[in-house]
Short mmCIF file of C-alpha atoms and ligand atoms in Angstrom, two decimals:
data_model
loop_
_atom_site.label_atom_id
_atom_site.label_comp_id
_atom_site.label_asym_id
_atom_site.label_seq_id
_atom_site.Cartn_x
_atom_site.Cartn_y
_atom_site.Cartn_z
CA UNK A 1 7.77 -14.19 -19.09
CA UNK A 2 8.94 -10.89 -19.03
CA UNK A 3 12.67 -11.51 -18.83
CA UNK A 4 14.97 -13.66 -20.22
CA UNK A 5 17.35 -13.33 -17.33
CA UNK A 6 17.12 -11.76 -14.14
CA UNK A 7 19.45 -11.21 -11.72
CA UNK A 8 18.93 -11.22 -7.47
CA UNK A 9 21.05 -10.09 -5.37
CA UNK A 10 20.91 -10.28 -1.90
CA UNK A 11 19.54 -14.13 -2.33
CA UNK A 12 20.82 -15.34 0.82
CA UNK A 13 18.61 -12.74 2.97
CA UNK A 14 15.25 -12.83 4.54
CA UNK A 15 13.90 -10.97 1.58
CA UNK A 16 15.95 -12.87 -0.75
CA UNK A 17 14.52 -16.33 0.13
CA UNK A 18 10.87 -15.20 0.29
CA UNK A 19 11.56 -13.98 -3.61
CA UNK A 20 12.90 -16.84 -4.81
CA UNK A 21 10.07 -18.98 -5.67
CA UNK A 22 7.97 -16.14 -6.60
CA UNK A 23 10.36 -14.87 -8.76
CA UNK A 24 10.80 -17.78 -11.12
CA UNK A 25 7.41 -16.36 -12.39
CA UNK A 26 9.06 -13.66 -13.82
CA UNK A 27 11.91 -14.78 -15.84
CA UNK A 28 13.07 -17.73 -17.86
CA UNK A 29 16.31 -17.85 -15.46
CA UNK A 30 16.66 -16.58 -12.30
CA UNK A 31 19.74 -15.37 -11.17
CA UNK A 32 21.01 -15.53 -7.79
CA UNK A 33 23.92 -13.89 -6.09
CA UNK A 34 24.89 -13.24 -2.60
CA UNK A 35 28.11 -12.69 -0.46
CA UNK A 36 27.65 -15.96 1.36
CA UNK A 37 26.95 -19.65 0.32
CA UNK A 38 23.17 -20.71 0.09
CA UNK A 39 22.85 -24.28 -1.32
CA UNK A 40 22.69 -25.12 -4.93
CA UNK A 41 20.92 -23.57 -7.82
CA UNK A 42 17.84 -25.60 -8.50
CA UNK A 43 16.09 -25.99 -11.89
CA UNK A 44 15.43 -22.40 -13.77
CA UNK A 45 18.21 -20.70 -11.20
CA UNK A 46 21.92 -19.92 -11.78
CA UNK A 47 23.89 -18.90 -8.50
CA UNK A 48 27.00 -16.84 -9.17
CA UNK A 49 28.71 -15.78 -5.74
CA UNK A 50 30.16 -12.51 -5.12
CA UNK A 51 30.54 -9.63 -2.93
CA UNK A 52 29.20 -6.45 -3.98
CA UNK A 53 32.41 -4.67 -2.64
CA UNK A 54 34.07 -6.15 -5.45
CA UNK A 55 34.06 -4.55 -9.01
CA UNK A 56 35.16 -7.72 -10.89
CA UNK A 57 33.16 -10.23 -8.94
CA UNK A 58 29.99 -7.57 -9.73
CA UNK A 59 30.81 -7.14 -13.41
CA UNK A 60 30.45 -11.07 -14.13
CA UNK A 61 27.83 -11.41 -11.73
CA UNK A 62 25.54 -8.87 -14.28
CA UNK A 63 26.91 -10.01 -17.72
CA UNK A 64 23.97 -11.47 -19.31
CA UNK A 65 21.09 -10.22 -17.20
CA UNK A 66 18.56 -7.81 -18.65
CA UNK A 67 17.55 -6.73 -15.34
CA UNK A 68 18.41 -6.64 -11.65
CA UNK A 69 16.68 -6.97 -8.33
CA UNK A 70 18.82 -5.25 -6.26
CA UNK A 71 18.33 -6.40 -2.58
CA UNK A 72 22.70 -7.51 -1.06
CA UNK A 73 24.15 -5.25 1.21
CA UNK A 74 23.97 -4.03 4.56
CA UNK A 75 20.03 -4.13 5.73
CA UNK A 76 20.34 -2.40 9.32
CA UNK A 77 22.16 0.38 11.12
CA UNK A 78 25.93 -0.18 12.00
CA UNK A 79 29.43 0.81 11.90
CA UNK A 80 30.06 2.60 8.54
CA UNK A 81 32.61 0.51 7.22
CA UNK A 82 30.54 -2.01 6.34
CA UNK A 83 27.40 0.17 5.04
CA UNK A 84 30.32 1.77 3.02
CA UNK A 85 31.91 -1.21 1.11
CA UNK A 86 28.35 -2.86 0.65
CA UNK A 87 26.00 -0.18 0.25
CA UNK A 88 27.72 2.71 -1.42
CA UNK A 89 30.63 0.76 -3.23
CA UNK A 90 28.12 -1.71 -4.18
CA UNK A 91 25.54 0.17 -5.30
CA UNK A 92 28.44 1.90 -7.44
CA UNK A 93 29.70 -1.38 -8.72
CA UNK A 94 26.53 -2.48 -10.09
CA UNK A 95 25.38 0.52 -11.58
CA UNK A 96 28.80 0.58 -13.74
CA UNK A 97 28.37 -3.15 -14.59
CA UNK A 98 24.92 -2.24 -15.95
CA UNK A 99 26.21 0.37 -17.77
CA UNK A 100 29.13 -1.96 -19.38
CA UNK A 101 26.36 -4.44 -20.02
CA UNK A 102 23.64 -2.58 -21.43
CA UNK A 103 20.98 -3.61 -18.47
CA UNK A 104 17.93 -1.57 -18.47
CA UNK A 105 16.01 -1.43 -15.46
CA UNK A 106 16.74 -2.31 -11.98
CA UNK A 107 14.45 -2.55 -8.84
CA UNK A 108 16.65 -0.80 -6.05
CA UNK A 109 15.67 -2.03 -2.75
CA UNK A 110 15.59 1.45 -1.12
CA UNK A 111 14.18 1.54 2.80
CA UNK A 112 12.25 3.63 4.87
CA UNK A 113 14.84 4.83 6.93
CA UNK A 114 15.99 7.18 3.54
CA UNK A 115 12.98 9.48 5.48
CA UNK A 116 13.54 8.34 9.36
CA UNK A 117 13.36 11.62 10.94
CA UNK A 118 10.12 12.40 9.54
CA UNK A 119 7.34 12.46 12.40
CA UNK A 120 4.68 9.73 12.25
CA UNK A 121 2.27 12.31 12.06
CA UNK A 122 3.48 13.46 8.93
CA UNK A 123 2.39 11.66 5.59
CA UNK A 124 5.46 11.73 2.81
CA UNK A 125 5.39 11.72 -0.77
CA UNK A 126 8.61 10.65 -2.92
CA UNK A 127 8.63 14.64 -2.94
CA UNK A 128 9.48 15.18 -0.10
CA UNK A 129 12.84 15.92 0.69
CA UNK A 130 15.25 12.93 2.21
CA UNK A 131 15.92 12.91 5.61
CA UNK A 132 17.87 9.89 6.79
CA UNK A 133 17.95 8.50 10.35
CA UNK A 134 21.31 7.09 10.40
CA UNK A 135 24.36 5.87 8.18
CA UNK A 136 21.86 3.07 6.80
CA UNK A 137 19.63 5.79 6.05
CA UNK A 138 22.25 7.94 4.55
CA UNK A 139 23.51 4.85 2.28
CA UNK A 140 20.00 3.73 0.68
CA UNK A 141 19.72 8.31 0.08
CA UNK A 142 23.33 7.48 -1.65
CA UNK A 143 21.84 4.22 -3.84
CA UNK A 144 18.57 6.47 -4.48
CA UNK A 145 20.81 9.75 -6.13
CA UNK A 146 23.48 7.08 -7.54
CA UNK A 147 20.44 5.34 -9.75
CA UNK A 148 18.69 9.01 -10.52
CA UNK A 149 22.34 9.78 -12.07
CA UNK A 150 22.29 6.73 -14.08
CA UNK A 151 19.20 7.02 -15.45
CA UNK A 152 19.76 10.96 -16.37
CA UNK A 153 23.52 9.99 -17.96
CA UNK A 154 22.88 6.64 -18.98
CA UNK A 155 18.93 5.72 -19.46
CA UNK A 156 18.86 2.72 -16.58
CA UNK A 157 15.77 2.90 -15.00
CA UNK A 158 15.38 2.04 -11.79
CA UNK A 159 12.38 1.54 -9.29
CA UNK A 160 13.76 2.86 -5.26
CA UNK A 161 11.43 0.75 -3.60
CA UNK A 162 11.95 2.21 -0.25
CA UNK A 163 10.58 -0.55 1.68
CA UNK A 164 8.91 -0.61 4.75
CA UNK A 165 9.05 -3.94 7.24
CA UNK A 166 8.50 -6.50 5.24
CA UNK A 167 8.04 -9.80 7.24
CA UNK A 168 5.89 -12.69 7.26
CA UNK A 169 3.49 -10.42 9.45
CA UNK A 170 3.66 -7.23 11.42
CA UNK A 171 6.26 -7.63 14.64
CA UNK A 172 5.47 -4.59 16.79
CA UNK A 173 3.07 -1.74 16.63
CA UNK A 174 5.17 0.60 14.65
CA UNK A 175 5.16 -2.53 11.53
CA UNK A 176 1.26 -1.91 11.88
CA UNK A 177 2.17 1.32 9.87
CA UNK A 178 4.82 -0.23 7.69
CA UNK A 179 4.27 -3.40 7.34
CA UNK A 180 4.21 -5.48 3.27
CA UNK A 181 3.67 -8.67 2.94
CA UNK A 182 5.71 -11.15 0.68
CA UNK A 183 3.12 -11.58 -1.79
CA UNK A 184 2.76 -7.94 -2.30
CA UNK A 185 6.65 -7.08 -2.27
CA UNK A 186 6.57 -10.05 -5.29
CA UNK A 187 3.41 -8.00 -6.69
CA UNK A 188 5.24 -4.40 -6.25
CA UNK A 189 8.73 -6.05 -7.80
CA UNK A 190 6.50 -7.43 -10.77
CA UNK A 191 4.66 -4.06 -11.29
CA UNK A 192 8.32 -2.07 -11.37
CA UNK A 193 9.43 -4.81 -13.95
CA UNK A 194 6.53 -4.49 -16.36
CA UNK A 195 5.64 -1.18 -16.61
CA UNK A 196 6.18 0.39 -19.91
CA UNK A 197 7.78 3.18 -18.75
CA UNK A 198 9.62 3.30 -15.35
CA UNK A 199 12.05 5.69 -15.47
CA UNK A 200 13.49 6.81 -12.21
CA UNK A 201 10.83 6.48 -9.88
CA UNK A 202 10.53 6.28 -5.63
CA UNK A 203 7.97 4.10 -4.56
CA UNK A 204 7.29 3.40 -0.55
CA UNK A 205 6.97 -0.38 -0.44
CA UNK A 206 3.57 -1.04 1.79
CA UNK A 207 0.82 -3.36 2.38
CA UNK A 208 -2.95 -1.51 1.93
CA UNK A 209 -2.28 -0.77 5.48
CA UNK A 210 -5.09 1.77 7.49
CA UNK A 211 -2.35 3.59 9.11
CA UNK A 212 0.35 4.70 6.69
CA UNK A 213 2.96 7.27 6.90
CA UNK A 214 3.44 7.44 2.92
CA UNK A 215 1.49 8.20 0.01
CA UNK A 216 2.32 6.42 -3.38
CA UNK A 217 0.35 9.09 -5.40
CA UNK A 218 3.31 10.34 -7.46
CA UNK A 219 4.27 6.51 -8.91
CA UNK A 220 0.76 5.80 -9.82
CA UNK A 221 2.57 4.61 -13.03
CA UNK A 222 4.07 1.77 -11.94
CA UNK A 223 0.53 0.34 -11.36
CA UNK A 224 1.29 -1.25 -8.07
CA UNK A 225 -2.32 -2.30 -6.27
CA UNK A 226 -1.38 -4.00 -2.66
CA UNK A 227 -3.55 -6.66 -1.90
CA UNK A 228 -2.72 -7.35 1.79
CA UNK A 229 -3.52 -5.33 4.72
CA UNK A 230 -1.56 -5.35 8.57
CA UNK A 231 -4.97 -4.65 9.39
CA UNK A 232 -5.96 -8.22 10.35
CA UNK A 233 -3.46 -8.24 12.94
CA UNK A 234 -4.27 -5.11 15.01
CA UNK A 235 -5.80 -6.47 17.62
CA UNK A 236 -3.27 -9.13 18.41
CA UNK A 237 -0.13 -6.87 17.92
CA UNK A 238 -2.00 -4.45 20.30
CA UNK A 239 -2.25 -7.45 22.94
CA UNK A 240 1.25 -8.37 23.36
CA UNK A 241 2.55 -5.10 23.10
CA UNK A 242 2.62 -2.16 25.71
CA UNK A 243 1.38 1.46 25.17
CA UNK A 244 4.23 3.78 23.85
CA UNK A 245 5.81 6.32 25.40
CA UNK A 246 4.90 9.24 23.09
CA UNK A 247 7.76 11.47 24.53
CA UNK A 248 10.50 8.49 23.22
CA UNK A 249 11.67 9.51 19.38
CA UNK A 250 11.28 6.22 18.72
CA UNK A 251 8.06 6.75 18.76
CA UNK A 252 7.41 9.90 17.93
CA UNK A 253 9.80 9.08 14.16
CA UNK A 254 9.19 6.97 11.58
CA UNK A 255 12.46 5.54 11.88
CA UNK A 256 11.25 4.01 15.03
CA UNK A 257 14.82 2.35 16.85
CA UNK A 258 17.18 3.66 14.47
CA UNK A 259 16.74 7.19 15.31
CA UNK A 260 18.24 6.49 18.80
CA UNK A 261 20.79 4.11 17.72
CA UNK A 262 24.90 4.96 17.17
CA UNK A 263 26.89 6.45 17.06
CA UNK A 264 29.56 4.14 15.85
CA UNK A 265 32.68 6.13 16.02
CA UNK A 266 33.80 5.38 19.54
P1 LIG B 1 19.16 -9.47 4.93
O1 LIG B 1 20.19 -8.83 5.79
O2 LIG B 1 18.42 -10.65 5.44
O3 LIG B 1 19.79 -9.85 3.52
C1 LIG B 1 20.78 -9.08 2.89
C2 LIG B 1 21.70 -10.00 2.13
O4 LIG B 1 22.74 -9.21 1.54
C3 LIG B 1 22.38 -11.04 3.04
O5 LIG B 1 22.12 -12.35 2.56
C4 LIG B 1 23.84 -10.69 2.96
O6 LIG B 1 24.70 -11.83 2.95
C5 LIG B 1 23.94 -9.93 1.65
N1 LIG B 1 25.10 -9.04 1.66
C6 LIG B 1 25.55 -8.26 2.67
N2 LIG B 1 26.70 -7.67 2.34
C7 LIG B 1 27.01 -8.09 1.09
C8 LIG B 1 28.10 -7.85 0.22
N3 LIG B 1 29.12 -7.05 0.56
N4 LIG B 1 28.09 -8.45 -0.98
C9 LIG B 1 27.07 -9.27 -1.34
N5 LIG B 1 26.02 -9.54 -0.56
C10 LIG B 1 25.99 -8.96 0.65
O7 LIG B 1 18.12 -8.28 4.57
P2 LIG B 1 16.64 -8.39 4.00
O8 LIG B 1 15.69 -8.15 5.10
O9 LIG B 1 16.47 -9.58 3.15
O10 LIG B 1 16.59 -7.07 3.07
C11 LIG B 1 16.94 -7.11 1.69
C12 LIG B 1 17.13 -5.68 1.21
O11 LIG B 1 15.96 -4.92 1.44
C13 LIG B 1 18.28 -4.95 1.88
O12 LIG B 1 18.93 -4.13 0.92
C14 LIG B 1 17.59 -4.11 2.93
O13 LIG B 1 18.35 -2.95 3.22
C15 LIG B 1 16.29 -3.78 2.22
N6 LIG B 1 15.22 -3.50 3.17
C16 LIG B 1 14.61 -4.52 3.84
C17 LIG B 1 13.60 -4.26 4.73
C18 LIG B 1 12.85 -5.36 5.41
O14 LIG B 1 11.83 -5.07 6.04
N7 LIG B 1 13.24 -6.63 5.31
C19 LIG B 1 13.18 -2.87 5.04
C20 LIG B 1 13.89 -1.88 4.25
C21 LIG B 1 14.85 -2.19 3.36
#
């Protein structure tokens, strides 16, 4: 095992649960943290409760760890008060309690919606330029600068896995494009944990998918090989869904319904 201890955040969430069984193959403890209450820690698991808002609760929830998935906060759009106390505090909060506690590396679960108002005709490298399609959007851009500036001041790497739609399979035409699977988020999270050298790296987190948006050419490095495909489940997505209509932005973005949604301000 790779890691002594590694810490989860976010435990509590969709994401969270599908990780934390995989997980355990990684480490010799896992970890677990989230805002709410999920159960008990079972054998090989510690569970420290906290909210990422907090700078205290944060600090002792990353003593000891030697490296972080990073998955709590806010996961959709909303109002920002809430994407600003978990999202951007947060993200803050850890990065300074890996700094006091000398944690090295840290997978950042970044999202898609970083590049929303991209077209879906258009195929993005981590060069390209963010473009955020909302105050989610603009939150994960905040996590993915916050983490460049600790590794350039501080030496924390970090993997921004800007993930797609990861659910146990593809919901809707548009998760055709974006869709990863469980096993492969596991696989991508291993890959960003064992490479020898990370540094700070953006990674789009996708199945082998025939229609992609993204192209993971610059973080060959990280070694990442996708074994799953939404291919397989074309034909039935296409049957219980209608046609688009291609003059909607949400389907003409890659953002899909967040590009419409807001705003939040009254
Ligand atoms: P989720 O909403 O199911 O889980 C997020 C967890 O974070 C929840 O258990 C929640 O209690 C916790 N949380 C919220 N505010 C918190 C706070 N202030 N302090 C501590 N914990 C807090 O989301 P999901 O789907 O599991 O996503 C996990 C991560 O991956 C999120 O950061 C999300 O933005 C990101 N992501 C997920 C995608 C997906 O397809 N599931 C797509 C793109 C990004």
């Amino acid at each position: 095992k790779v890691h002594d201890k590694l810490l989860l955040t976010g435990a509590a969430g969709g994401l969270g649960k599908a990780l934390r069984d995989r997980l355990k193959a990684n480490c010799s403890v896992l970890r677990l943290s989230d805002v709410q209450a999920f159960g008990d820690a079972l054998e090989g698991e510690e569970i420290i409760l906290a909210d990422l808002a907090d700078a205290a609760a944060v600090n002792a929830m990353v003593q000891g760890v030697d490296a972080i998935v990073h998955l709590g906060g806010m996961s959709v759009e909303g109002p920002f008060g809430p994407i600003l106390q978990a999202n951007i505090l947060g993200a803050y909060n850890l990065y300074e309690a890996a700094r006091k506690h000398g944690v090295k590396r840290v997978v950042f679960a970044s999202s898609n919606h970083v590049t929303g108002f991209y077209r879906q005709d258009q195929t993005l490298t981590a060069d390209h330029p963010a473009r955020p399609d909302g105050l989610y959007g603009l939150s994960k851009a905040f996590g993915e600068d916050l983490s460049r500036f600790y590794f350039d001041r501080y030496g924390i790497e970090t993997a921004c896995v800007r993930i797609g739609s990861s659910f146990a399979e593809p919901r809707d035409r548009r998760m055709l494009a974006t869709w990863l699977s469980f096993d492969d988020l596991h696989r991508l999270i291993t890959a960003c944990l064992t490479t020898p050298v990370l540094g700070h790296s953006i990674i789009f987190g996708m199945s082998d998918n025939a229609v992609t948006w993204w192209d993971n050419s610059r973080a060959r490095h990280i070694g990442y090989v996708p074994q799953d495909s939404s291919d397989v489940f074309r034909d039935a997505v296409y049957a219980r869904t209608a046609n688009p209509d291609l003059n909607d932005p949400v389907a003409q973005y890659q953002g899909g319904g967040f590009v419409v949604a807001g705003p939040f301000g009254g």
